[in-house]
Every structure is written in structure tokens, then in C-alpha cells.
Coordinates of C-alpha atoms in Angstrom, one line a residue:
M227 CA 16.4 -22.4 -7.3
E228 CA 14.4 -19.2 -7.6
A229 CA 17.0 -17.0 -5.8
E230 CA 19.8 -18.3 -8.0
A231 CA 17.8 -17.7 -11.2
A232 CA 17.0 -14.1 -10.2
A233 CA 20.6 -13.5 -9.3
Q234 CA 21.8 -14.7 -12.6
S235 CA 19.2 -12.8 -14.6
L236 CA 20.1 -9.5 -12.7
N237 CA 23.9 -10.2 -12.8
I238 CA 24.1 -10.3 -9.0
P239 CA 27.1 -12.2 -7.6
F240 CA 25.4 -13.3 -4.4
H241 CA 22.2 -15.3 -3.8
T242 CA 20.8 -17.3 -0.9
S243 CA 17.4 -18.6 0.5
R244 CA 18.5 -17.8 4.1
V245 CA 17.5 -14.5 5.6
D246 CA 20.5 -14.4 8.0
D247 CA 22.9 -14.8 5.2
V248 CA 21.7 -11.5 3.9
L249 CA 21.4 -9.6 7.1
L250 CA 24.8 -10.5 8.3
R251 CA 26.7 -9.4 5.2
K252 CA 28.7 -6.3 5.9
D253 CA 28.4 -5.0 2.3
V254 CA 24.6 -5.0 2.5
G255 CA 23.2 -1.7 3.7
L256 CA 19.5 -1.8 2.6
V257 CA 17.3 -4.7 2.9
V258 CA 14.2 -4.9 0.7
I259 CA 11.5 -7.2 2.2
L260 CA 9.2 -8.5 -0.5
C261 CA 7.9 -11.9 0.7
P262 CA 4.8 -13.3 2.5
P263 CA 3.4 -10.7 4.9
S264 CA 3.8 -13.2 7.8
L265 CA 7.6 -12.7 7.6
H266 CA 7.7 -8.9 7.2
S267 CA 7.7 -7.8 10.8
Q268 CA 10.3 -10.4 12.1
I269 CA 12.7 -9.6 9.2
A270 CA 12.3 -5.8 9.4
V271 CA 12.8 -5.8 13.2
K272 CA 16.0 -8.0 12.9
A273 CA 17.3 -6.0 10.0
L274 CA 17.0 -2.7 12.0
G275 CA 18.6 -4.2 14.9
I276 CA 21.6 -5.2 12.9
G277 CA 21.9 -1.7 11.5
K278 CA 20.3 -2.1 8.1
H279 CA 18.0 0.4 6.3
V280 CA 14.6 -1.3 5.5
L281 CA 12.2 -1.1 2.6
C282 CA 9.3 -3.4 3.5
G283 CA 6.5 -4.7 1.3
V284 CA 2.9 -4.1 2.2
P285 CA 1.0 -4.6 4.4
G286 CA 3.6 -4.2 7.2
G287 CA 2.4 -7.2 9.1
L288 CA -0.6 -9.5 9.8
S289 CA -1.6 -7.5 12.9
Q290 CA -1.3 -4.3 14.8
G291 CA 1.1 -6.1 17.3
E292 CA 3.5 -7.0 14.5
C293 CA 3.3 -3.5 13.0
L294 CA 3.8 -2.0 16.5
R295 CA 7.1 -4.0 16.9
M296 CA 8.3 -2.5 13.6
V297 CA 7.4 1.0 14.7
Q298 CA 9.3 0.5 18.0
A299 CA 12.4 -0.9 16.2
A300 CA 12.3 2.1 13.9
Q301 CA 12.1 4.5 16.8
Y302 CA 15.0 2.8 18.5
Y303 CA 17.2 3.3 15.5
P304 CA 16.1 6.7 14.2
T305 CA 19.1 7.2 11.9
L306 CA 18.0 4.2 9.8
M307 CA 15.5 4.4 7.1
A308 CA 12.4 2.3 7.7
V309 CA 9.6 2.7 5.1
L310 CA 6.8 0.8 3.5
A311 CA 6.3 0.3 -0.3
Y312 CA 3.0 2.1 -0.6
S313 CA 3.8 3.1 -4.1
L314 CA 0.6 5.1 -5.1
R315 CA 2.1 8.1 -3.2
F316 CA 4.8 8.4 -5.9
L317 CA 2.5 8.6 -9.0
P318 CA 2.7 12.1 -10.6
N319 CA -1.1 12.4 -10.8
M320 CA -1.5 11.6 -7.0
V321 CA 1.3 14.1 -6.2
T322 CA -0.5 16.7 -8.2
M323 CA -3.9 15.8 -6.7
R324 CA -2.5 16.3 -3.2
D325 CA -1.1 19.7 -4.2
M326 CA -4.3 20.9 -5.8
I327 CA -6.3 19.8 -2.7
S328 CA -3.9 21.7 -0.4
R329 CA -4.1 24.9 -2.7
G330 CA -7.9 24.9 -2.4
Y331 CA -8.9 23.8 -5.9
L332 CA -11.9 21.8 -4.4
G333 CA -13.0 24.6 -2.2
E334 CA -13.3 24.9 1.6
S335 CA -13.8 21.3 2.2
V336 CA -13.7 17.8 0.8
N337 CA -16.9 16.0 1.2
L338 CA -16.6 12.8 -0.8
V339 CA -14.0 10.3 -2.0
D340 CA -15.0 7.5 -4.4
V341 CA -12.5 4.8 -5.3
R342 CA -13.2 2.0 -7.8
I343 CA -10.7 -0.8 -8.7
S344 CA -11.3 -3.7 -11.0
C345 CA -8.8 -6.3 -11.9
S346 CA -8.1 -10.0 -12.5
S347 CA -7.7 -12.6 -9.8
L348 CA -4.9 -12.1 -7.3
L349 CA -4.6 -15.8 -6.6
D350 CA -1.6 -17.9 -7.6
T351 CA -2.0 -21.1 -9.7
K352 CA -1.3 -23.2 -6.6
Y353 CA -2.2 -22.7 -3.0
T354 CA -0.1 -20.0 -1.3
W355 CA -0.5 -17.3 1.3
C356 CA -2.3 -15.2 -1.3
C357 CA -5.3 -17.6 -1.0
D358 CA -5.6 -17.2 2.8
S359 CA -7.0 -13.9 4.3
G360 CA -5.2 -14.7 7.6
M361 CA -1.8 -14.8 5.9
G362 CA -2.3 -11.5 4.1
G363 CA -4.1 -12.5 1.1
G364 CA -7.2 -10.8 -0.4
V365 CA -8.1 -7.5 -2.1
L366 CA -8.4 -5.6 1.1
S367 CA -4.7 -6.4 2.1
L368 CA -3.2 -6.2 -1.2
L369 CA -5.1 -3.3 -2.8
G370 CA -7.3 -1.7 -0.2
S371 CA -4.3 -1.0 2.1
H372 CA -2.8 1.2 -0.7
V373 CA -6.0 3.2 -0.9
I374 CA -6.2 3.7 2.9
D375 CA -2.6 5.0 2.8
L376 CA -3.5 7.2 -0.1
L377 CA -6.1 8.9 2.1
T378 CA -3.2 9.8 4.5
F379 CA -1.0 11.0 1.7
L380 CA -3.7 13.3 0.4
Q381 CA -4.0 14.7 3.9
L382 CA -7.7 14.1 4.1
G383 CA -7.7 13.2 7.8
R384 CA -7.9 10.0 9.9
V385 CA -10.6 7.4 9.6
L386 CA -13.0 7.4 12.6
R387 CA -15.4 4.6 11.7
V388 CA -16.0 2.0 9.0
H389 CA -18.3 -0.4 7.3
A390 CA -17.3 -3.2 5.1
T391 CA -18.6 -6.2 3.2
L392 CA -15.8 -8.6 2.3
V393 CA -16.7 -11.5 0.1
T394 CA -14.9 -14.7 -1.2
L395 CA -16.5 -15.6 -4.5
T396 CA -13.8 -18.0 -5.7
K397 CA -13.4 -20.6 -3.0
T398 CA -11.8 -23.4 -5.2
T399 CA -10.1 -23.5 -8.6
D400 CA -9.0 -26.3 -10.8
N401 CA -5.7 -26.5 -9.0
I402 CA -6.9 -25.5 -5.4
R403 CA -9.5 -27.9 -4.1
G404 CA -10.0 -30.6 -1.6
I405 CA -9.2 -30.0 2.1
R406 CA -7.8 -26.5 1.2
Q407 CA -10.3 -23.8 0.5
I408 CA -9.6 -20.2 -0.5
T409 CA -10.5 -17.6 2.2
A410 CA -9.0 -14.5 0.7
D411 CA -11.6 -11.9 -0.2
D412 CA -11.9 -11.1 -3.9
V413 CA -14.6 -8.4 -3.5
A414 CA -14.5 -5.6 -1.0
V415 CA -17.2 -2.8 -0.6
L416 CA -15.9 -0.3 2.0
Q417 CA -17.3 2.8 3.6
L418 CA -15.3 5.1 5.8
H419 CA -16.1 8.2 7.8
L420 CA -13.1 10.6 8.2
V421 CA -12.5 12.9 11.1
A422 CA -13.3 16.1 9.1
G423 CA -16.6 14.7 7.8
T424 CA -15.4 13.4 4.5
F425 CA -17.3 10.2 3.3
V426 CA -15.2 7.6 1.5
T427 CA -16.5 4.7 -0.6
I428 CA -14.1 2.0 -2.0
T429 CA -15.2 -0.8 -4.3
I430 CA -12.6 -3.5 -5.4
N431 CA -13.5 -6.3 -7.6
S432 CA -10.9 -8.9 -8.6
S433 CA -13.2 -11.1 -10.7
L434 CA -12.6 -9.2 -14.0
S435 CA -9.5 -8.8 -16.1
G436 CA -6.7 -6.3 -16.4
F437 CA -6.3 -3.5 -13.8
T438 CA -8.2 -0.2 -13.7
Q439 CA -8.2 2.3 -10.9
E440 CA -10.2 5.4 -10.5
V441 CA -10.0 7.9 -7.6
T442 CA -12.5 10.8 -7.4
V443 CA -12.3 13.5 -4.8
C444 CA -15.2 15.9 -4.6
G445 CA -15.3 19.2 -2.7
T446 CA -17.5 22.2 -2.3
A447 CA -16.0 24.0 -5.4
G448 CA -15.5 21.0 -7.8
H449 CA -13.9 17.6 -8.2
L450 CA -10.7 15.8 -9.3
T451 CA -10.5 12.4 -10.9
A452 CA -7.4 10.3 -11.2
R453 CA -8.1 7.4 -13.7
Q454 CA -5.1 5.1 -14.1
G455 CA -2.3 7.7 -14.4
D456 CA -4.4 10.6 -15.7
L457 CA -5.7 13.5 -13.6
R458 CA -8.6 15.7 -14.6
G459 CA -10.6 18.3 -12.8
K460 CA -13.7 20.3 -13.2
K461 CA -14.9 23.3 -11.2
N462 CA -18.5 23.7 -10.4
G463 CA -20.1 25.5 -13.3
A464 CA -17.4 24.7 -15.8
T465 CA -18.3 23.4 -19.2
K466 CA -15.4 20.9 -19.6
D467 CA -12.7 19.1 -17.7
E468 CA -9.2 20.5 -17.2
V469 CA -6.3 18.0 -17.9
F470 CA -3.4 18.1 -15.4
N471 CA -1.6 14.8 -15.9
L472 CA -1.6 12.1 -18.6
D473 CA -0.9 8.5 -18.0
V474 CA 2.8 7.5 -18.5
S475 CA 3.0 4.4 -16.3
E476 CA 3.1 1.9 -19.3
N477 CA 5.7 4.0 -21.2
E478 CA 7.9 4.3 -18.0
L479 CA 8.0 0.7 -17.4
G480 CA 8.3 -0.5 -20.9
Q481 CA 7.4 -4.1 -19.9
Q482 CA 5.0 -5.9 -17.5
S483 CA 7.2 -8.6 -16.0
S484 CA 7.1 -7.4 -12.4
G485 CA 3.7 -9.2 -11.8
L486 CA 2.4 -6.0 -10.1
P487 CA -0.3 -3.8 -11.6
S488 CA 1.3 -1.2 -13.9
L489 CA 0.3 1.6 -11.6
H490 CA 1.8 0.1 -8.6
A491 CA 5.0 -0.9 -10.5
A492 CA 5.4 2.6 -11.9
G493 CA 5.0 4.1 -8.4
L494 CA 7.6 1.6 -7.0
V495 CA 10.1 2.6 -9.6
R496 CA 9.7 6.2 -8.8
M497 CA 9.8 5.4 -5.1
V498 CA 13.2 3.6 -5.5
G499 CA 14.5 6.5 -7.5
E500 CA 13.6 9.0 -4.8
L501 CA 15.1 6.8 -2.1
R502 CA 18.3 6.6 -4.2
D503 CA 18.4 10.4 -4.4
V504 CA 17.9 10.7 -0.6
F505 CA 20.8 8.4 0.1
R506 CA 23.0 10.3 -2.3
G507 CA 22.0 13.5 -0.7
K508 CA 22.9 12.2 2.8
L509 CA 26.3 11.1 1.4
E510 CA 26.8 14.6 0.1
G511 CA 26.0 16.1 3.5
Q512 CA 22.3 17.0 2.8
Q513 CA 21.0 15.6 6.1
E514 CA 17.7 17.4 6.0
R515 CA 16.6 15.6 2.8
T516 CA 13.8 13.2 3.4
S517 CA 11.4 10.9 1.5
A518 CA 7.7 11.0 1.0
A519 CA 7.6 7.2 1.6
A520 CA 5.1 5.8 4.2
T521 CA 6.6 5.3 7.6
F522 CA 6.1 2.3 9.8
G523 CA 3.9 4.4 12.0
E524 CA 1.7 5.1 9.0
G525 CA 1.7 1.4 8.3
L526 CA 0.4 0.7 11.7
Y527 CA -2.5 3.1 11.2
V528 CA -3.4 1.3 7.9
Q529 CA -3.4 -2.0 9.8
A530 CA -5.7 -0.5 12.4
V531 CA -8.2 0.6 9.7
M532 CA -8.1 -2.8 8.0
E533 CA -8.7 -4.6 11.3
A534 CA -11.7 -2.4 11.9
L535 CA -13.0 -3.1 8.4
R536 CA -12.7 -6.9 9.0
R537 CA -14.5 -6.7 12.3
S538 CA -17.2 -4.7 10.5
S539 CA -17.6 -7.4 7.9
E540 CA -17.9 -10.1 10.3
S541 CA -20.4 -8.3 12.6
R542 CA -22.2 -6.5 9.7
E543 CA -22.0 -3.2 11.8
W544 CA -20.2 0.0 11.8
R545 CA -17.0 -0.2 13.8
K546 CA -14.6 2.4 15.2
V547 CA -10.9 2.4 14.3
E548 CA -8.9 1.6 17.3
L549 CA -5.1 2.1 17.2
V550 CA -3.0 -0.1 19.5
Q551 CA -0.3 1.9 21.4
E552 CA 1.5 -0.8 23.3
E553 CA 2.1 -4.5 23.0
G554 CA -0.7 -6.6 24.4
G555 CA -3.2 -3.9 23.8
G556 CA -6.2 -4.4 21.4
P557 CA -9.6 -3.1 20.4

């Protein structure tokens, strides 16, 4: 039993495969939801209703409707923590990049963001939800959602309209064939126009090996590039790059057993550490202390952008981002 094996390896005295067994325990104060996205919304809403703090995996749900229910539950219980595990926010180079943008390193305006991600396949060896785009699988949901959230974290403005090409190159494998076919996208080429005029290009390719990520932000006075955990910048007219951060994610983790890309795992470790400090602060009376973690409301916005991208890929046209404000509403 997977739960039992994990409990034994981590020296945890309690294990179960039933959600209610966890939610109804009085000694459980924080629920971490890392499971298929189809279960995220219902578990998060139920946990908040019982009075538990929630850290939910990404994406928040499979639709804006599911994410909206999470937002409403969080609003109804404002004293409870309700955040999403968008971990790139917590990488030191991304925190530095945001601070430098806000201080004007790039000049009066940011005109271009270019993101390139290459990695190995995100598919499991057997057919699971990761193989199905409708169940939350694919590079857009699992990697692209982090980049969309990063645009919010960097305070670059909301997305107005999008264009996307989502491609499934691997439709069968040696272990996945027959009546079941893979529908999860393994290549995504995305274009986004932001409200302030910034143009964003995102390319994700999961047909290679390893994991590399490069985020370049260009402004009127220069550019910043975050490659893996590094951050370098160059002012217009300068002869060489300035180094602001060096990659420490591999050293911080010490091992690669999480199954997550090292960047995401390093960010998640830092995120959990910050949330721990926030809880400690509240216990010590520091009620004003807050976390930089993504809220359920920000998760709803990410879902709205992803839905617009999927509609664009289907229609091969530019599409507007339309945020659902009430249940039953839709673009």
C-alpha cells in the first residue's frame, strides 16, 4: 500500500487512503493536497469547511468553475490559509528578478518576456491522469501554469489575449496503446499580450531529456535572464553581463527523489519553509505576517488564461482571456 510505505519511510504513525480519515482528525491542522487535479477542488473546499489550512497542488482544478468554488470557500473562511503550490515564486533568482524590475533596472517599461523550457516526458509508465489533457495532464497544465503564475509574481500585468499551439506528439508508448490513447500535450508554443503592452512567448518541449528553464525579461534599458537558478543581467551598452544569483537548487535538495524538476522541488522546499515561519509568527502574535504564496484567486486567473490558450489552439485564432466571476458563468 503506497500510503503505508510512505508513512513508514517518513516515520509517520498514521496512514490511510481515505480522504475523510485525514480531514476529520482533530490533530491535523494543515492539509497538503498532492493528487490528481480532478480531486483538488473537492478536497480543498471540504478541508476549508472543516476548518483546516490548505496547501493545494497545481493547477487548482480542471475548470474555472472548480477553481471558483475554491475561491469562494477561502473567502468564507478568511482566517484559514488557502494557497497553491506555485513554487517558482520562491526561487531566489525569481525574487531578485521581481525586485530589480520594480526598482527600474529594465527601464521605464518591459516590452518582451521569452520563456523556454525543455524536459523529458511527463508521462507515467502506465496510463494515468498525466496522459489525459482533460484530467490535468500535459505541459500546459503541469509546466505552463507555473509560468503564467510567474508573470503575476513579477508584477508584469494581466493577460489580455493569447494564441497557442498545443501538440501531442506521443500518442502511444510500449505500455500505453490499444483503446487508450494519450491526449496530453507534450509541446506548447504560446503567445500572450499583457495589459501594459508586454509581449510574452513561451515554448515548452517535453520530448528531450533532463530539465532546463530559461526566463528572459527585456526592457527599454536592458534585460534580465534567469537560467535554471542563475540570474544575470545586462544594461544597454554594457560590455558584459552582471551576475546577481547563482544556481543552488541542486545543492539545496541534495537528492532527486521527489519526482519533480529540481527547480520546482527547490522552490517547494523554500515555500514550505516560509509557510512554517508564517505559522510560527502567528503563534507568537505576529498576525500581520503573510506569505508570498499564490492565492486561490490567483489560481482562478491562471485557469482562465489556460482555458483561453486551449480555445486558441482548437480554433487557431487569438482569443481573449475571460475570467468567470460566478458559478455557471463562462466565456
